[in-house]
Amino acid sequence: DAQIEEIVQYVTGSGTLRGAPHINDVTLHTKGFTAEAMAKVEAQLPSAFDIRFVLNRWTLGDEFLEKELGLLPHVYEDPAFDLMRHLGFDEDQVREANDAICGTMTIEGAPHLADEHLAVFDCANKCGRYGKRCIHYMGHIKMMAAAQPFISGAISKTINMPHEACVEDVEEAYRASWKLMLKAMALYRDGSKLSQPLSAVNDAAEAALAQELGEEVEEVDTSTAKQVEEITERLVVRYLAKRRRLPQRRAGYTQKAMVGGHKVYLRTGEYEDGSIGEIFIDMHKEGAAFRSLMNCFAIAVSLGLQYGVPLEEFVEAYTFTRFEPNGVVDGHDRIKMSTSMIDYVFRELAVTYLGRTDLAQVTTEDLNPDTTGGDGEPEYVAEETIAEAVRSANNGGAPMPQFQRTATKSSSGLDRSRGGIVPTVREGNGNGGGNGGGNGGSKGEKGYAIAESVQVTQVVAESTRVAQPLTRAEAARLQGYTGDACGDCGSFTMVRNGTCLKCETCGATSGCS
């Protein structure tokens, strides 16, 4: 029992400062540690892997470091600050105290154990600071091969390899797994990731210990991990800085709109996968300086998109920017108001490429025909009637009974009345063509003579306007209203006033009258 107790204490440590070499309750008391601070340290030691994880500012508190030890904030807030070194303990003293308090975490070198006994304690990886033994990766593979014939599926088991394993070792592991007919094989090489839950390399103190003991493996581990981290960072930076050029022939769209009475054309260029890669902004009737600035801004955004800047970042940065021109947006089915020209551009891009319906005033449901209660019929029935009349006239002069009224003879070849028109009858000249625009009958044969389609359209339009009442939209246009909203009161009573618009409700103008 006494031997077992010594072995366990060698592996796990005593878990207390009492009786430890160099760093113990007596030496820390002489350094200024109070009873309260010693109690905090003792409470954390049984579960600690290293005394540095306990003897630090997070366990003792900043107030203790300032009042009792006299440390300044800029000293203990430094990430490289080491309290053990500040108290005057060197690396050898810290290592010996750490082995006694927290243990060596390996059974190798424990008292009362012979070398032939160690194989039964081997683990997947090296244990502790001094451990050198581990299960060979072929042991993992052979164990799985022994169990595979009795299992219908694959085995969820990781084959651990040491950090110094090379490419040939990995190839050998996969080939052996294939020969032994394993259904799956998961391999992990120690230290192959920049961070992992368990690592044989701890900190600079352990690296110094490895160098002191002549263990080249541990030293290579530390330098290799740093080298891998540096290479990875460099590759990521180069990838982000690489420009992705658009194809010579590219797709896209052109959106025309008016923002606050100013016409703007937005054009986009897309990659093969449909993602946006460039934009063009063309202004109408703007000064050369403003137009040039908008062009340069579009080029800057395009370069950002091609160098990997997400469109979401541009949308968050430029939406809701407020400057002139702004106001009502005309010509866009989803966006009806914008605070600036730039706000409109990135609202449109967000709606089209990101699906950001929250930035549009009109949702997809608002565009459905049943939203306003309509049955899908056109608003102006009179226009449809005119089109039918013209088509009927162009298809050979067939009779149009829907326009027949009591008629009187007219000099133009058409019988006119207040309600509509009826076709007249003329005799042909016998040469295959109708005299005076007839339909081409022979002599003595009667045909229907009609005027040109433009004249028919005018006559039908006149009769339709008389037959049907004006709509509200037509009546408003006859009164001079343009249909634009007032920027001050919001009323749709804007009328033309010279080259600008004037509101008849509040008297406000669009700015130039």
Tab-separated table of C-alpha atoms in Angstrom, residues 192-371:
chain	number	residue	atom	x	y	z
A	192	SER	CA	-1.641	18.895	-36.854
A	193	LYS	CA	-4.120	21.623	-35.832
A	194	LEU	CA	-3.173	25.024	-34.489
A	195	SER	CA	-5.218	24.298	-31.367
A	196	GLN	CA	-6.412	21.056	-29.805
A	197	PRO	CA	-7.927	20.076	-26.428
A	198	LEU	CA	-4.887	18.016	-25.376
A	199	SER	CA	-1.339	18.792	-26.432
A	200	ALA	CA	2.057	17.473	-25.452
A	201	VAL	CA	3.485	21.009	-25.757
A	202	ASN	CA	2.474	23.291	-22.877
A	203	ASP	CA	4.388	26.565	-22.661
A	204	ALA	CA	7.802	28.190	-22.852
A	205	ALA	CA	8.854	26.633	-19.537
A	206	GLU	CA	8.333	23.119	-20.875
A	207	ALA	CA	10.155	24.014	-24.069
A	208	ALA	CA	13.082	25.232	-21.987
A	209	LEU	CA	12.944	21.985	-20.027
A	210	ALA	CA	13.048	19.938	-23.212
A	211	GLN	CA	16.039	21.905	-24.431
A	212	GLU	CA	17.782	21.412	-21.123
A	213	LEU	CA	17.165	17.685	-21.149
A	214	GLY	CA	18.243	17.393	-24.768
A	215	GLU	CA	14.823	16.302	-26.021
A	216	GLU	CA	14.848	17.537	-29.583
A	217	VAL	CA	11.301	16.348	-30.255
A	218	GLU	CA	9.663	18.767	-27.849
A	219	GLU	CA	11.733	21.666	-29.186
A	220	VAL	CA	10.771	20.805	-32.758
A	221	ASP	CA	7.141	20.577	-31.691
A	222	THR	CA	7.117	24.167	-30.426
A	223	SER	CA	8.938	25.646	-33.403
A	224	THR	CA	6.824	23.651	-35.880
A	225	ALA	CA	3.575	24.792	-34.278
A	226	LYS	CA	4.676	28.427	-34.506
A	227	GLN	CA	5.813	27.921	-38.090
A	228	VAL	CA	2.472	26.364	-39.057
A	229	GLU	CA	0.606	29.263	-37.456
A	230	GLU	CA	2.696	31.843	-39.331
A	231	ILE	CA	2.254	30.068	-42.673
A	232	THR	CA	-1.491	29.769	-42.159
A	233	GLU	CA	-1.874	33.461	-41.397
A	234	ARG	CA	0.169	34.407	-44.445
A	235	LEU	CA	-1.898	32.194	-46.749
A	236	VAL	CA	-5.176	33.628	-45.476
A	237	VAL	CA	-4.002	37.201	-46.036
A	238	ARG	CA	-2.863	36.431	-49.576
A	239	TYR	CA	-6.132	34.728	-50.412
A	240	LEU	CA	-8.219	37.677	-49.246
A	241	ALA	CA	-6.007	40.125	-51.136
A	242	LYS	CA	-6.397	38.313	-54.468
A	243	ARG	CA	-8.732	39.981	-56.967
A	244	ARG	CA	-11.432	37.889	-58.582
A	245	ARG	CA	-11.963	39.324	-62.029
A	246	LEU	CA	-15.254	39.227	-63.871
A	247	PRO	CA	-15.651	37.341	-67.166
A	248	GLN	CA	-15.385	39.310	-70.396
A	249	ARG	CA	-19.045	38.594	-71.199
A	250	ARG	CA	-21.113	38.971	-68.075
A	251	ALA	CA	-24.753	39.034	-67.088
A	252	GLY	CA	-26.524	41.668	-65.023
A	253	TYR	CA	-29.437	44.061	-65.238
A	254	THR	CA	-30.247	47.741	-65.674
A	255	GLN	CA	-32.690	49.482	-63.319
A	256	LYS	CA	-34.051	52.910	-64.208
A	257	ALA	CA	-35.657	55.048	-61.520
A	258	MET	CA	-36.172	58.635	-60.408
A	259	VAL	CA	-35.134	59.663	-56.909
A	260	GLY	CA	-36.510	63.017	-55.842
A	261	GLY	CA	-37.096	63.954	-59.482
A	262	HIS	CA	-33.539	62.985	-60.561
A	263	LYS	CA	-33.153	60.158	-63.042
A	264	VAL	CA	-30.633	57.426	-62.221
A	265	TYR	CA	-29.598	54.262	-64.069
A	266	LEU	CA	-28.135	51.402	-61.981
A	267	ARG	CA	-26.294	48.695	-63.914
A	268	THR	CA	-24.732	45.559	-62.422
A	269	GLY	CA	-22.234	42.942	-63.565
A	270	GLU	CA	-22.367	39.371	-62.296
A	271	TYR	CA	-20.047	36.369	-62.021
A	272	GLU	CA	-20.892	32.988	-63.539
A	273	ASP	CA	-22.582	31.925	-60.288
A	274	GLY	CA	-24.893	34.954	-60.307
A	275	SER	CA	-23.146	36.892	-57.532
A	276	ILE	CA	-22.558	40.615	-58.042
A	277	GLY	CA	-19.097	41.809	-59.020
A	278	GLU	CA	-19.501	45.404	-60.191
A	279	ILE	CA	-21.946	48.314	-60.402
A	280	PHE	CA	-22.347	51.369	-62.634
A	281	ILE	CA	-24.290	54.490	-61.601
A	282	ASP	CA	-25.322	56.902	-64.351
A	283	MET	CA	-27.030	60.194	-63.510
A	284	HIS	CA	-29.212	62.277	-65.829
A	285	LYS	CA	-28.891	66.064	-66.176
A	286	GLU	CA	-26.320	66.337	-63.383
A	287	GLY	CA	-23.162	68.381	-63.312
A	288	ALA	CA	-19.886	66.908	-64.466
A	289	ALA	CA	-18.396	66.920	-60.961
A	290	PHE	CA	-21.310	65.087	-59.326
A	291	ARG	CA	-21.533	62.577	-62.157
A	292	SER	CA	-17.789	61.913	-62.016
A	293	LEU	CA	-17.885	61.409	-58.251
A	294	MET	CA	-20.689	58.869	-58.616
A	295	ASN	CA	-18.682	57.025	-61.279
A	296	CYS	CA	-15.598	56.923	-59.049
A	297	PHE	CA	-17.729	55.724	-56.127
A	298	ALA	CA	-19.127	52.902	-58.284
A	299	ILE	CA	-15.587	51.895	-59.294
A	300	ALA	CA	-14.489	51.802	-55.648
A	301	VAL	CA	-17.442	49.591	-54.689
A	302	SER	CA	-16.788	47.316	-57.666
A	303	LEU	CA	-13.142	46.852	-56.675
A	304	GLY	CA	-14.199	46.062	-53.125
A	305	LEU	CA	-16.624	43.400	-54.356
A	306	GLN	CA	-13.945	41.840	-56.561
A	307	TYR	CA	-11.427	41.759	-53.706
A	308	GLY	CA	-13.811	39.863	-51.440
A	309	VAL	CA	-15.674	42.548	-49.472
A	310	PRO	CA	-19.168	41.111	-48.776
A	311	LEU	CA	-22.101	43.026	-50.216
A	312	GLU	CA	-23.658	42.935	-46.734
A	313	GLU	CA	-20.913	45.255	-45.458
A	314	PHE	CA	-21.631	47.848	-48.152
A	315	VAL	CA	-25.362	47.645	-47.463
A	316	GLU	CA	-24.898	48.200	-43.735
A	317	ALA	CA	-22.513	51.108	-44.357
A	318	TYR	CA	-24.467	53.062	-46.979
A	319	THR	CA	-28.170	52.493	-46.347
A	320	PHE	CA	-30.022	55.316	-44.562
A	321	THR	CA	-27.411	57.898	-45.562
A	322	ARG	CA	-29.233	61.217	-45.933
A	323	PHE	CA	-28.444	63.963	-48.457
A	324	GLU	CA	-29.944	65.505	-51.589
A	325	PRO	CA	-31.404	64.321	-53.887
A	326	ASN	CA	-33.816	62.193	-51.871
A	327	GLY	CA	-37.509	61.559	-51.439
A	328	VAL	CA	-40.012	59.656	-53.546
A	329	VAL	CA	-38.663	56.911	-55.824
A	330	ASP	CA	-40.496	56.529	-59.126
A	331	GLY	CA	-39.926	53.610	-61.500
A	332	HIS	CA	-39.153	50.882	-58.946
A	333	ASP	CA	-41.767	48.326	-57.950
A	334	ARG	CA	-40.337	47.620	-54.473
A	335	ILE	CA	-38.639	50.820	-53.281
A	336	LYS	CA	-40.798	53.939	-52.993
A	337	MET	CA	-38.778	56.218	-50.686
A	338	SER	CA	-35.072	56.760	-50.112
A	339	THR	CA	-33.013	59.138	-48.027
A	340	SER	CA	-30.353	59.646	-50.711
A	341	MET	CA	-29.202	58.405	-54.067
A	342	ILE	CA	-26.682	56.070	-52.399
A	343	ASP	CA	-29.385	54.790	-50.047
A	344	TYR	CA	-31.547	53.890	-53.062
A	345	VAL	CA	-28.682	52.094	-54.843
A	346	PHE	CA	-27.835	49.812	-51.939
A	347	ARG	CA	-31.475	49.216	-51.054
A	348	GLU	CA	-31.953	47.935	-54.614
A	349	LEU	CA	-28.822	45.744	-54.432
A	350	ALA	CA	-29.861	44.370	-51.041
A	351	VAL	CA	-33.348	43.485	-52.276
A	352	THR	CA	-32.096	41.877	-55.494
A	353	TYR	CA	-28.974	40.003	-54.359
A	354	LEU	CA	-29.480	39.519	-50.610
A	355	GLY	CA	-33.236	39.144	-50.356
A	356	ARG	CA	-33.414	41.968	-47.812
A	357	THR	CA	-37.156	42.647	-48.065
A	358	ASP	CA	-36.939	44.665	-44.848
A	359	LEU	CA	-35.250	47.479	-46.817
A	360	ALA	CA	-38.105	47.712	-49.347
A	361	GLN	CA	-41.372	49.553	-48.767
A	362	VAL	CA	-43.352	47.129	-50.960
A	363	THR	CA	-43.241	43.435	-50.123
A	364	THR	CA	-43.658	40.536	-52.534
A	365	GLU	CA	-47.227	39.980	-51.319
A	366	ASP	CA	-48.098	43.575	-52.157
A	367	LEU	CA	-47.332	42.880	-55.818
A	368	ASN	CA	-49.856	40.031	-56.103
A	369	PRO	CA	-53.001	40.821	-58.193
A	370	ASP	CA	-55.364	39.967	-55.344
A	371	THR	CA	-53.733	42.367	-52.904
